[in-house]
XYZ file of C-alpha atoms in Angstrom:
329
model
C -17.634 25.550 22.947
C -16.224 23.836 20.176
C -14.019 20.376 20.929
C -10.430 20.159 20.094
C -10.256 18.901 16.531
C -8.883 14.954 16.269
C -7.476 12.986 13.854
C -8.766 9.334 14.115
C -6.836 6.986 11.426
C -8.942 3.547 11.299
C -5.953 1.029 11.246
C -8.510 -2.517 10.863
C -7.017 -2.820 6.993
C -4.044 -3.839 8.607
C -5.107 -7.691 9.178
C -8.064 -7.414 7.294
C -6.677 -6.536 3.830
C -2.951 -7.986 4.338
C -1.470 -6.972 0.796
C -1.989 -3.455 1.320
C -3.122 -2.817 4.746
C 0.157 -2.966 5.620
C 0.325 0.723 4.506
C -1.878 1.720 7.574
C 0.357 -0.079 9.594
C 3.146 1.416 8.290
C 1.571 4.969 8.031
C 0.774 4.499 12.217
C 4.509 3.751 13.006
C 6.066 6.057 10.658
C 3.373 9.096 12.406
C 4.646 7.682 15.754
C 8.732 7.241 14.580
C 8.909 10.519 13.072
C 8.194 12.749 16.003
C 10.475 15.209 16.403
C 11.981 14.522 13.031
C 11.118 16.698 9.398
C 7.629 14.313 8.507
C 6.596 15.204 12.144
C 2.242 15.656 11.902
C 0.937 18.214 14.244
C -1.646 15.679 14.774
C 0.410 13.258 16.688
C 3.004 16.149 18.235
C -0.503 17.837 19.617
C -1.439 14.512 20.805
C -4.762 14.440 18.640
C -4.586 11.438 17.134
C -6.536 8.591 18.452
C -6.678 5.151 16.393
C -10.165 2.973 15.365
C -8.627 -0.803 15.596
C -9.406 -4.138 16.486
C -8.570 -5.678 19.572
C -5.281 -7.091 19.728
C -3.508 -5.194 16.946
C 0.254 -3.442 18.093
C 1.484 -0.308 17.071
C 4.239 1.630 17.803
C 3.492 4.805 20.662
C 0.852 5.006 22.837
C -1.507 6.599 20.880
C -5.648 6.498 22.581
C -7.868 3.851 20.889
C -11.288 2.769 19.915
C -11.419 -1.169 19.766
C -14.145 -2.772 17.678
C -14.598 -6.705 16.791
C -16.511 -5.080 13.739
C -14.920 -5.834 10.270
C -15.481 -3.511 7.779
C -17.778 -4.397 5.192
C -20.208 -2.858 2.518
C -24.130 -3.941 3.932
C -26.301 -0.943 5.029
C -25.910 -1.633 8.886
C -22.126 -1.484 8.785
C -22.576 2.120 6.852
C -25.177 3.037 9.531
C -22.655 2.073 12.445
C -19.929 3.903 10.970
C -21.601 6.648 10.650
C -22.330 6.904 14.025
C -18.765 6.080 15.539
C -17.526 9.128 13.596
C -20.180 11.166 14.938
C -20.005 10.388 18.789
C -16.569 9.836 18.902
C -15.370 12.949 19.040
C -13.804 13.598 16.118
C -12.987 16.133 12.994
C -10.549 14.082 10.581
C -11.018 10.591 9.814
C -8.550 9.470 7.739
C -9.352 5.301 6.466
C -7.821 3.206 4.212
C -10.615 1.345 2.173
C -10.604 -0.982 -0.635
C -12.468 0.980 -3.716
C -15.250 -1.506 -3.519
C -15.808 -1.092 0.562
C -15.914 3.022 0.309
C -19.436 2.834 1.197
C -21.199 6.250 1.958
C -19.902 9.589 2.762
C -18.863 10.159 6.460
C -20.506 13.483 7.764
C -16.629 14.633 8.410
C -14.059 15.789 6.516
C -12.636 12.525 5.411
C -9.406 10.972 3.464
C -9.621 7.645 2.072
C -6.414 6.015 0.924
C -7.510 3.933 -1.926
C -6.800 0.574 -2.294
C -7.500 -2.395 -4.677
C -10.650 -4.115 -4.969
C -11.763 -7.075 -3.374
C -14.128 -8.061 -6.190
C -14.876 -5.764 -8.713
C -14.838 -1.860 -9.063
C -18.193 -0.322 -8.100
C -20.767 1.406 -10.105
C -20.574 4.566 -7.839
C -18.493 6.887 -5.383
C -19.246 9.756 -3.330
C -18.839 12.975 -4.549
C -19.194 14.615 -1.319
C -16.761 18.484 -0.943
C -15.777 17.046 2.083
C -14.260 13.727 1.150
C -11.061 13.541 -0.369
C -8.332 10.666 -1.526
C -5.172 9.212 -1.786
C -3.757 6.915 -5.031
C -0.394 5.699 -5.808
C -0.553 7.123 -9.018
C -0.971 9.684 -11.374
C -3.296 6.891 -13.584
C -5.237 5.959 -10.551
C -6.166 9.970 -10.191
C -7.141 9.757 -13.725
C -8.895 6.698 -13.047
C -11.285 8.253 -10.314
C -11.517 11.644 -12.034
C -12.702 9.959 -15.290
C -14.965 7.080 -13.988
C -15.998 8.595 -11.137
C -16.410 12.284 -11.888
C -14.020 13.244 -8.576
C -12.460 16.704 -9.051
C -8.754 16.519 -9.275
C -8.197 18.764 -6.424
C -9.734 16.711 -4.019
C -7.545 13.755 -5.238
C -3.465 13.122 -3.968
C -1.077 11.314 -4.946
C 1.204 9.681 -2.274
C 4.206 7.584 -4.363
C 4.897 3.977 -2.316
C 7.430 3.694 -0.444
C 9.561 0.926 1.350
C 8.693 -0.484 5.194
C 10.722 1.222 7.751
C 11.877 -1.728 9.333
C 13.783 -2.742 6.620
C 16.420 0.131 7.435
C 17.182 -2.247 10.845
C 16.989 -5.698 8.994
C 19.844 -7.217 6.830
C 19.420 -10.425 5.069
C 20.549 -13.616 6.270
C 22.477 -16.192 4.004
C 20.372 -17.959 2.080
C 19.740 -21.163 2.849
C 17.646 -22.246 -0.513
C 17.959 -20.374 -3.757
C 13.865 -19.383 -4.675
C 12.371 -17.562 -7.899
C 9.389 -15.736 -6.107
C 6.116 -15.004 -7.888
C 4.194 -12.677 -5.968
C 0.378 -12.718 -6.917
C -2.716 -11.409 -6.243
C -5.806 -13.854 -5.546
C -7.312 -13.430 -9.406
C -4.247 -14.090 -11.133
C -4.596 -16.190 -14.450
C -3.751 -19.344 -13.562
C -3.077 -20.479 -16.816
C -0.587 -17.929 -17.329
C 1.110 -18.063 -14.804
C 1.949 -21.860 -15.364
C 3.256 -20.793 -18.344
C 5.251 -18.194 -16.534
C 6.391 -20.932 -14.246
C 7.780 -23.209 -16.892
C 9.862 -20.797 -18.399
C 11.314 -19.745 -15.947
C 12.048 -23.049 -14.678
C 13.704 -23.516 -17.952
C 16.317 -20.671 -18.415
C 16.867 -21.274 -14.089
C 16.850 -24.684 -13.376
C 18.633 -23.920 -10.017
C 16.268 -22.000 -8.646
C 12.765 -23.856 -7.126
C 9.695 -21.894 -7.788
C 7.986 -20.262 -4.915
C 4.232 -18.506 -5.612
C 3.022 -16.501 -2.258
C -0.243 -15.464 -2.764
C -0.456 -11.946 -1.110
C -3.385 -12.331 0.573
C -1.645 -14.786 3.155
C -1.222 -12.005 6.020
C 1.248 -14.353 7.643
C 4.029 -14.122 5.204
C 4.133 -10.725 4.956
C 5.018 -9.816 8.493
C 8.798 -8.916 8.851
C 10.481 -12.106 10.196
C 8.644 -14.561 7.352
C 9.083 -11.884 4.838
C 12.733 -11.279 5.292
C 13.174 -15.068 5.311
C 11.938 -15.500 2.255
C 13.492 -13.234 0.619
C 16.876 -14.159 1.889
C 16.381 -17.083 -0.165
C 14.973 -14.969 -3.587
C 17.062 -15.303 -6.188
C 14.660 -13.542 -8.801
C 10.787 -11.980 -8.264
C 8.230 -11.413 -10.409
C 5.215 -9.041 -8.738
C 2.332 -10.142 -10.930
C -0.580 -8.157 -9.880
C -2.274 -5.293 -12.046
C -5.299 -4.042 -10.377
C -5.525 -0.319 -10.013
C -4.322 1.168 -7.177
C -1.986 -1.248 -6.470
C 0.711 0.337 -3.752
C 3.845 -2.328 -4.590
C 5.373 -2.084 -1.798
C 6.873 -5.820 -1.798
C 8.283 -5.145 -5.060
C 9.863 -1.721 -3.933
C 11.228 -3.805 -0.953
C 12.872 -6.805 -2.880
C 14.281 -4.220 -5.030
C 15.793 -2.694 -1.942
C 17.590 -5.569 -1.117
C 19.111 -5.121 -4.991
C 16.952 -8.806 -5.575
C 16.501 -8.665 -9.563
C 11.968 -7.883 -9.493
C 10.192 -8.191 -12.893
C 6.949 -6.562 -12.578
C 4.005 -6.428 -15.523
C 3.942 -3.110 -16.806
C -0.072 -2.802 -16.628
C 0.642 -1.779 -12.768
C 0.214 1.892 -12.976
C 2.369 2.708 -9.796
C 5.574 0.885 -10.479
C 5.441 2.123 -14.054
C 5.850 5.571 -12.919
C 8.328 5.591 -10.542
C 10.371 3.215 -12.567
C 9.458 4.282 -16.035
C 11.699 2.711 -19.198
C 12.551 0.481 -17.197
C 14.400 -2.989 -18.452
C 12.626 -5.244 -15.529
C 9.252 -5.456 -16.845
C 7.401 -8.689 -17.815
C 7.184 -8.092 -21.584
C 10.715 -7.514 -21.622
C 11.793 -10.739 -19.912
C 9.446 -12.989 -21.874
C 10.446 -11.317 -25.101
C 14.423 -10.615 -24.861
C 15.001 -13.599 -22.520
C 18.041 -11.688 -20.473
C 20.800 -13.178 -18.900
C 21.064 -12.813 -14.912
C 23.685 -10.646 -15.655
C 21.612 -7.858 -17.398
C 18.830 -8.408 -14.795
C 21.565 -7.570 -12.484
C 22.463 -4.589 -14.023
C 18.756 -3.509 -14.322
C 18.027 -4.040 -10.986
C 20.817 -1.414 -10.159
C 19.336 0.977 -12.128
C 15.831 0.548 -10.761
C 17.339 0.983 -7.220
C 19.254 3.867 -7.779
C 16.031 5.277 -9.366
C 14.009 4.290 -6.468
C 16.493 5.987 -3.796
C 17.280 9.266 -5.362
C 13.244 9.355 -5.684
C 12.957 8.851 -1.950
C 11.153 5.594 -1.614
C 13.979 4.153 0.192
C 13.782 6.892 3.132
C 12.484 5.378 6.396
C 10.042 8.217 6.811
C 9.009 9.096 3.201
C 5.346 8.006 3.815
C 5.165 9.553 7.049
C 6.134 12.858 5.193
C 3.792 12.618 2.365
C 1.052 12.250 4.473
C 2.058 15.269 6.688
C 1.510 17.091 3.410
C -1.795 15.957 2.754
C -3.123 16.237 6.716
C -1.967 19.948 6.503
C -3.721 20.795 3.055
C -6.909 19.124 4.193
C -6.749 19.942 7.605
C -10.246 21.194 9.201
C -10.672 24.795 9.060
C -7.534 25.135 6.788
């Protein structure tokens, strides 16, 4: 007699990849929030959703877990264990949330990966497996995996990022010190962004430069995060690897904060296409606050009639995907 069919989401990116593993976080308590509402998932409504996690980690709902101390990682005997937990755990779905360069091999279940950036370098080789599929934040990162790595389109989705729920219950506090905030990954130039640093420093002597590497976990939970960017004046998010979700740029741009971002990142260039806040732009047209300020306005009215705004717009997306991928669909 067959088992009832589960979804198990594997929620570990959350601390272990901090820049973008907030989106399983995110993903978890939107699933959970949602119930009831439009994005609602049959999955969680049926109660057949179960989470793979680390000890200590909180979530929104009650939702049945498997605890593990083991990180993810790339060597043969982590592929070997999970491809046992997904076969005596009782599952159908696994849905994880990977760094490209940590996809190791193919789960024996149907399985969606939500792909995020590498750690170190792209890798030589992905599954091609008709039973694993994936989610980018662009249309370029679908290109991407279909070119490179010979993935049929149809087994690739695009889910467009979105902004944290929470910030729909937060407002910003006064601001205590005026900050310009440089948001970068942890292989940023280094030269140029001391270039970056001076000029800005020059054309806004008032404001005291503040770089947050995005690896740092800590400062992107809600209180330290919406600290510091009651105090952002201006933001540049500098990072350019592919699949890139910017979510912290989405979210200072929320807030109406003026957020120059390069134009190499593939997922903020397409929801915000011709858009006057990009990098080039700045460095080359110098603009006044006051036309960053009009931008900015732009770029969030852009941004809300799109939907990234909505507190359950990733929760909905998803819902989409689940039900076209579903087993036995």
């Amino acid at each position: 007699m067959p088992h009832t069919p589960r979804l198990c989401i594997d929620s570990r990116t959350a601390v272990e990849l901090p820049q973008t593993g907030i989106m399983a976080q995110e993903l978890i308590d939107q699933l959970v929030a949602a119930n009831g509402e439009e994005a609602a998932s049959e999955w969680i409504q049926k109660h057949r959703t179960v989470l793979l996690s680390h000890p200590g980690q909180v979530f929104s709902g009650q939702l049945r877990r498997y605890e593990t101390k083991r990180k993810i990682g790339t060597s043969p005997l982590y592929w070997l264990w999970e491809k046992e937990f997904v076969k005596t755990a009782g599952i159908s779905f696994f849905h994880r949330f990977r760094a490209i360069d940590q996809m190791n091999v193919a789960c024996p279940i149907m399985t969606l990966t939500t792909v995020l950036p590498p750690r170190k370098k792209l890798p030589f080789f992905i599954t091609r497996r008709p039973n694993q599929y994936f989610c980018v934040p662009s249309e370029k990162d679908l290109e991407f995996l279909h070119q490179k790595y010979q993935i049929a389109k149809e087994r690739i989705f695009v889910a467009r990022p979105t902004v944290r729920r929470f910030l729909h219950f937060q407002e910003l506090q006064k601001p205590e010190k005026p900050i310009a905030l440089f948001l970068v990954g942890d292989k940023e130039n280094p030269s140029q962004l001391g270039r970056l640093l001076k000029v800005v420093k020059s054309r806004f002597p008032h404001l005291e430069n503040k770089v947050v590497v995005m690896k740092n976990k800590d400062v992107l939970g809600p209180k330290l995060w919406m600290g510091l960017l009651a105090n952002t004046e201006l933001c540049f998010y500098l990072t350019t690897k592919p699949f890139d979700w910017g979510t912290l740029a989405l979210e200072t741009l929320f807030y109406k904060i003026p957020t120059i971002f390069n134009e190499e990142n593939a997922s903020l260039r397409e929801v915000l296409p011709q858009s006057g806040l990009t990098l080039t732009k700045f460095l080359v047209e110098h603009p006044e606050r006051e036309i960053l300020l009009k931008e900015t306005e732009k770029a969030h009215q852009k941004l809300k009639a799109s939907g990234a705004f909505e507190p359950l717009a990733l929760a909905l997306q998803y819902r989409e995907i689940y039900e076209k991928i579903e087993p036995g669909n």
